[in-house]
């Protein structure tokens, strides 16, 4: 400063000029602070856990983030004199943590930054990635923020930071001394180099001091020498030698390099003698040794079981390509092994895994938290010629048999890297696991690397105390590998030309007939199993109420269902419920108070491309909206039923709701039925409110072919459709109240979908007729739905009908008229007979009176009057006739005096005598 000119730093010191670097993390450097954000959404209560203990922790060579769901920010404020940049190295292997880096100005306003630069991308286990962001002049507040989204008890891999370098600060007025374990030998250095192995240095060293290697040792970058301990069984390991010219191998023991122990010290063990020479294991299938010590792959078009020479495939067959490694004399050419530690480079030159005859096992490493890596690279997949690649849902599968034996908290990871984009953990196993087999299905044709990583403990460690904890892999097989070898031949379809023996591809949905070697289409409503033995059995029938697509690739529901009970047939049309239903249940809270939701997307029918899609916006926020809609990207799950974990933006200091942990719950439709069981899957109607309606619930059964460590047979799901006319056609999804996560055992998921669209189609049985009153000669016929209405769509109510009718007024008028006519008729008849009776009575009385006056009474059988008494009467003739109806009426009318007499008709006659007959 006194000369006002720039001078070179002396040896043993360094300067960045206009920059500053932080590469030593024994303690938190000055200016850095770690702040845990309070969780506003946390439930109230005395037992609520707080985030006071969550922070970024210095670990010597790097900085380690928190492992819980608390949001913790690492903050550093810097004032730049000119435009500059910030760069840092990081490890971000676990998407159960959120990791973002952003910059604010002195007004606490976030600087303009693209989403791609804000959210950091995942790294492979142990891989350091570099991230650089440009800075503007003035005050810049740097934020490294992490927060867990893990909702279980699984241990989270923390984010690691190191080598933070900022350019653009004020020119420095002093040089920084090299930290212990490093040195700079020339003036004007911008960095300090680490001391080589078996040397050490203190502060501001320009060179490193050698250790007394006879009794001391020092790792690379050491600040002091350490005494060599006595050798123990933890300092050596066994290996199998490669086959010699005689076809022999033996077990030998070798010291772990670099060797730091003393054999001559008191209590030290010596290296055990090698084992006896034994015959080498045979070649792996698809290889031959040709009486040499090495195994070579069979030429294309040939096959071998590893014991015999390579042979040509017979006519009508083709070789099955792939790898099948079950003998481990040497590591195969397409596999490699390595070792690394996140905090040091002590094991970088070591083998992570060692071959051991019938298995390959994890190596010793340099410390217990080393990652021991085994990798196999598959450049692509090639389906057998007879199989169509257009409709294949399975391009290949990797299967391996393994076991782990541990006393510490070891973990074995199985990871995959598709097209060299990012490594994702497919499955992991913690602690001791018995010998078992795991299979992963590859659903797209791409270049892929499969990696097995074994770590004895994830706690920072420089010691090797659990070297006996080991992982063993007995066999690894990859089917349909494009550069694979053949261990057998499979039947293929031949051309229709009889003289041709060339294999030809079958159209989608066709299998190979074993007798004719011709392509034969699968029967209707069956699907083709790609890895099954060629033949009719490769076509499996779809489940009840399901059908196959035209390529026989999968089964799906056409949204129609029919149920017959007794004489009644119910027809359902579920297309009214929409192609995809969504349910967000919760909220739920973690032990630290983080609020989260489970979001389920359900594609009921799933045919014609209407599948549900779940995406993660944490692991790859740089995906375009178009890609996300199409379900592209490693973070997208496209299937019948999928689940995502949603963390709302409020209360977490994040600026957008986060979707993560997207998993596939169901990729296969098994069928639909009103029964509560289908195969091995059982519905649980007791978990939902009961219904008394007459319409039965329809259960849709699904299954996922992906197995997990907790669900050995894969996940399954049951969607119960219930008719509820009070709901809309799209309806409402719900999960059991006892199991708010949708599952009670973690493997079988239950959903209730109540909707008016789940009601059967209306038929004529669902309405009845009502007859209206007859008014003005017209009667209305109305049709109404039977209540409660439990149907949708189908037939419509008939229109109101109007029929001619004869109402009550007509009949009343008619009856009154008939009554009046009858009354008049009776009165007339009564009057007539009354008058007639009077005349007869008068005549009879005259007759009796005359007889009494003028003559004696005649005999019993005759009567006479005097001749000439009455001229008119003399001529009357009395004639007796059989009484008629009118006669009987006359008789009734004349009963008043109690006398019974016959009808008498008097006729005029010229006879002079009245005759009684």
mmCIF file with all atom_site columns, C-alpha atoms in Angstrom, residues 524-602:
data_model
loop_
_atom_site.group_PDB
_atom_site.id
_atom_site.type_symbol
_atom_site.label_atom_id
_atom_site.label_alt_id
_atom_site.label_comp_id
_atom_site.label_asym_id
_atom_site.label_entity_id
_atom_site.label_seq_id
_atom_site.pdbx_PDB_ins_code
_atom_site.Cartn_x
_atom_site.Cartn_y
_atom_site.Cartn_z
_atom_site.occupancy
_atom_site.B_iso_or_equiv
_atom_site.pdbx_formal_charge
_atom_site.auth_seq_id
_atom_site.auth_comp_id
_atom_site.auth_asym_id
_atom_site.auth_atom_id
_atom_site.pdbx_PDB_model_num
ATOM 1  C CA . UNK A 1 524 ? -58.886 -60.627 -28.978 1.00 0.00 ? 524 UNK A CA 1
ATOM 2  C CA . UNK A 1 525 ? -58.593 -58.999 -25.570 1.00 0.00 ? 525 UNK A CA 1
ATOM 3  C CA . UNK A 1 526 ? -55.236 -60.528 -24.752 1.00 0.00 ? 526 UNK A CA 1
ATOM 4  C CA . UNK A 1 527 ? -51.875 -58.831 -24.290 1.00 0.00 ? 527 UNK A CA 1
ATOM 5  C CA . UNK A 1 528 ? -48.456 -60.045 -25.348 1.00 0.00 ? 528 UNK A CA 1
ATOM 6  C CA . UNK A 1 529 ? -45.864 -60.642 -22.621 1.00 0.00 ? 529 UNK A CA 1
ATOM 7  C CA . UNK A 1 530 ? -42.581 -59.569 -24.157 1.00 0.00 ? 530 UNK A CA 1
ATOM 8  C CA . UNK A 1 531 ? -40.221 -61.708 -22.069 1.00 0.00 ? 531 UNK A CA 1
ATOM 9  C CA . UNK A 1 532 ? -42.345 -64.865 -22.155 1.00 0.00 ? 532 UNK A CA 1
ATOM 10 C CA . UNK A 1 533 ? -41.466 -67.989 -24.125 1.00 0.00 ? 533 UNK A CA 1
ATOM 11 C CA . UNK A 1 534 ? -42.679 -67.687 -27.731 1.00 0.00 ? 534 UNK A CA 1
ATOM 12 C CA . UNK A 1 535 ? -45.986 -69.427 -28.286 1.00 0.00 ? 535 UNK A CA 1
ATOM 13 C CA . UNK A 1 536 ? -49.692 -69.040 -27.548 1.00 0.00 ? 536 UNK A CA 1
ATOM 14 C CA . UNK A 1 537 ? -48.977 -68.811 -23.820 1.00 0.00 ? 537 UNK A CA 1
ATOM 15 C CA . UNK A 1 538 ? -47.239 -65.498 -24.446 1.00 0.00 ? 538 UNK A CA 1
ATOM 16 C CA . UNK A 1 539 ? -50.705 -64.002 -24.980 1.00 0.00 ? 539 UNK A CA 1
ATOM 17 C CA . UNK A 1 540 ? -52.283 -63.485 -21.579 1.00 0.00 ? 540 UNK A CA 1
ATOM 18 C CA . UNK A 1 541 ? -56.009 -62.746 -21.263 1.00 0.00 ? 541 UNK A CA 1
ATOM 19 C CA . UNK A 1 542 ? -57.074 -59.358 -20.003 1.00 0.00 ? 542 UNK A CA 1
ATOM 20 C CA . UNK A 1 543 ? -59.013 -59.194 -16.776 1.00 0.00 ? 543 UNK A CA 1
ATOM 21 C CA . UNK A 1 544 ? -62.775 -58.791 -16.376 1.00 0.00 ? 544 UNK A CA 1
ATOM 22 C CA . UNK A 1 545 ? -64.335 -55.768 -18.071 1.00 0.00 ? 545 UNK A CA 1
ATOM 23 C CA . UNK A 1 546 ? -61.058 -54.907 -19.796 1.00 0.00 ? 546 UNK A CA 1
ATOM 24 C CA . UNK A 1 547 ? -59.834 -55.053 -23.346 1.00 0.00 ? 547 UNK A CA 1
ATOM 25 C CA . UNK A 1 548 ? -56.487 -54.895 -25.085 1.00 0.00 ? 548 UNK A CA 1
ATOM 26 C CA . UNK A 1 549 ? -55.291 -52.176 -27.403 1.00 0.00 ? 549 UNK A CA 1
ATOM 27 C CA . UNK A 1 550 ? -54.866 -52.940 -31.079 1.00 0.00 ? 550 UNK A CA 1
ATOM 28 C CA . UNK A 1 551 ? -51.195 -53.821 -30.605 1.00 0.00 ? 551 UNK A CA 1
ATOM 29 C CA . UNK A 1 552 ? -51.938 -56.166 -27.680 1.00 0.00 ? 552 UNK A CA 1
ATOM 30 C CA . UNK A 1 553 ? -49.464 -54.187 -25.608 1.00 0.00 ? 553 UNK A CA 1
ATOM 31 C CA . UNK A 1 554 ? -51.634 -53.492 -22.563 1.00 0.00 ? 554 UNK A CA 1
ATOM 32 C CA . UNK A 1 555 ? -55.122 -53.924 -21.182 1.00 0.00 ? 555 UNK A CA 1
ATOM 33 C CA . UNK A 1 556 ? -57.403 -51.039 -20.344 1.00 0.00 ? 556 UNK A CA 1
ATOM 34 C CA . UNK A 1 557 ? -61.039 -50.312 -19.621 1.00 0.00 ? 557 UNK A CA 1
ATOM 35 C CA . UNK A 1 558 ? -63.183 -48.714 -22.307 1.00 0.00 ? 558 UNK A CA 1
ATOM 36 C CA . UNK A 1 559 ? -65.106 -46.965 -19.498 1.00 0.00 ? 559 UNK A CA 1
ATOM 37 C CA . UNK A 1 560 ? -68.073 -49.297 -19.947 1.00 0.00 ? 560 UNK A CA 1
ATOM 38 C CA . UNK A 1 561 ? -69.189 -51.927 -17.444 1.00 0.00 ? 561 UNK A CA 1
ATOM 39 C CA . UNK A 1 562 ? -72.156 -54.287 -17.253 1.00 0.00 ? 562 UNK A CA 1
ATOM 40 C CA . UNK A 1 563 ? -73.457 -56.035 -14.158 1.00 0.00 ? 563 UNK A CA 1
ATOM 41 C CA . UNK A 1 564 ? -76.326 -58.550 -14.124 1.00 0.00 ? 564 UNK A CA 1
ATOM 42 C CA . UNK A 1 565 ? -78.115 -59.439 -10.910 1.00 0.00 ? 565 UNK A CA 1
ATOM 43 C CA . UNK A 1 566 ? -81.222 -61.574 -11.177 1.00 0.00 ? 566 UNK A CA 1
ATOM 44 C CA . UNK A 1 567 ? -83.326 -60.315 -14.064 1.00 0.00 ? 567 UNK A CA 1
ATOM 45 C CA . UNK A 1 568 ? -81.911 -56.789 -13.892 1.00 0.00 ? 568 UNK A CA 1
ATOM 46 C CA . UNK A 1 569 ? -78.893 -55.691 -15.945 1.00 0.00 ? 569 UNK A CA 1
ATOM 47 C CA . UNK A 1 570 ? -77.066 -52.496 -15.043 1.00 0.00 ? 570 UNK A CA 1
ATOM 48 C CA . UNK A 1 571 ? -74.951 -50.759 -17.675 1.00 0.00 ? 571 UNK A CA 1
ATOM 49 C CA . UNK A 1 572 ? -72.368 -48.158 -16.631 1.00 0.00 ? 572 UNK A CA 1
ATOM 50 C CA . UNK A 1 573 ? -70.607 -45.505 -18.693 1.00 0.00 ? 573 UNK A CA 1
ATOM 51 C CA . UNK A 1 574 ? -67.707 -44.022 -16.718 1.00 0.00 ? 574 UNK A CA 1
ATOM 52 C CA . UNK A 1 575 ? -66.497 -41.739 -19.512 1.00 0.00 ? 575 UNK A CA 1
ATOM 53 C CA . UNK A 1 576 ? -68.564 -38.927 -17.954 1.00 0.00 ? 576 UNK A CA 1
ATOM 54 C CA . UNK A 1 577 ? -66.096 -38.894 -15.047 1.00 0.00 ? 577 UNK A CA 1
ATOM 55 C CA . UNK A 1 578 ? -63.284 -37.560 -17.231 1.00 0.00 ? 578 UNK A CA 1
ATOM 56 C CA . UNK A 1 579 ? -60.005 -39.051 -18.382 1.00 0.00 ? 579 UNK A CA 1
ATOM 57 C CA . UNK A 1 580 ? -57.907 -38.224 -15.284 1.00 0.00 ? 580 UNK A CA 1
ATOM 58 C CA . UNK A 1 581 ? -59.007 -37.551 -11.718 1.00 0.00 ? 581 UNK A CA 1
ATOM 59 C CA . UNK A 1 582 ? -56.888 -35.776 -9.113  1.00 0.00 ? 582 UNK A CA 1
ATOM 60 C CA . UNK A 1 583 ? -56.898 -35.860 -5.338  1.00 0.00 ? 583 UNK A CA 1
ATOM 61 C CA . UNK A 1 584 ? -54.798 -33.755 -2.987  1.00 0.00 ? 584 UNK A CA 1
ATOM 62 C CA . UNK A 1 585 ? -55.269 -34.954 0.567   1.00 0.00 ? 585 UNK A CA 1
ATOM 63 C CA . UNK A 1 586 ? -53.906 -33.446 3.720   1.00 0.00 ? 586 UNK A CA 1
ATOM 64 C CA . UNK A 1 587 ? -52.405 -31.369 4.970   1.00 0.00 ? 587 UNK A CA 1
ATOM 65 C CA . UNK A 1 588 ? -49.980 -33.487 6.938   1.00 0.00 ? 588 UNK A CA 1
ATOM 66 C CA . UNK A 1 589 ? -47.073 -32.349 9.038   1.00 0.00 ? 589 UNK A CA 1
ATOM 67 C CA . UNK A 1 590 ? -43.667 -33.855 9.575   1.00 0.00 ? 590 UNK A CA 1
ATOM 68 C CA . UNK A 1 591 ? -42.055 -34.033 13.007  1.00 0.00 ? 591 UNK A CA 1
ATOM 69 C CA . UNK A 1 592 ? -40.385 -30.674 12.346  1.00 0.00 ? 592 UNK A CA 1
ATOM 70 C CA . UNK A 1 593 ? -43.648 -29.072 11.291  1.00 0.00 ? 593 UNK A CA 1
ATOM 71 C CA . UNK A 1 594 ? -43.313 -29.035 7.519   1.00 0.00 ? 594 UNK A CA 1
ATOM 72 C CA . UNK A 1 595 ? -46.718 -29.015 5.881   1.00 0.00 ? 595 UNK A CA 1
ATOM 73 C CA . UNK A 1 596 ? -47.124 -31.248 2.861   1.00 0.00 ? 596 UNK A CA 1
ATOM 74 C CA . UNK A 1 597 ? -49.827 -32.828 0.737   1.00 0.00 ? 597 UNK A CA 1
ATOM 75 C CA . UNK A 1 598 ? -50.075 -36.060 -1.183  1.00 0.00 ? 598 UNK A CA 1
ATOM 76 C CA . UNK A 1 599 ? -51.317 -35.513 -4.723  1.00 0.00 ? 599 UNK A CA 1
ATOM 77 C CA . UNK A 1 600 ? -52.738 -38.502 -6.608  1.00 0.00 ? 600 UNK A CA 1
ATOM 78 C CA . UNK A 1 601 ? -53.491 -38.553 -10.321 1.00 0.00 ? 601 UNK A CA 1
ATOM 79 C CA . UNK A 1 602 ? -55.734 -41.399 -11.458 1.00 0.00 ? 602 UNK A CA 1
#
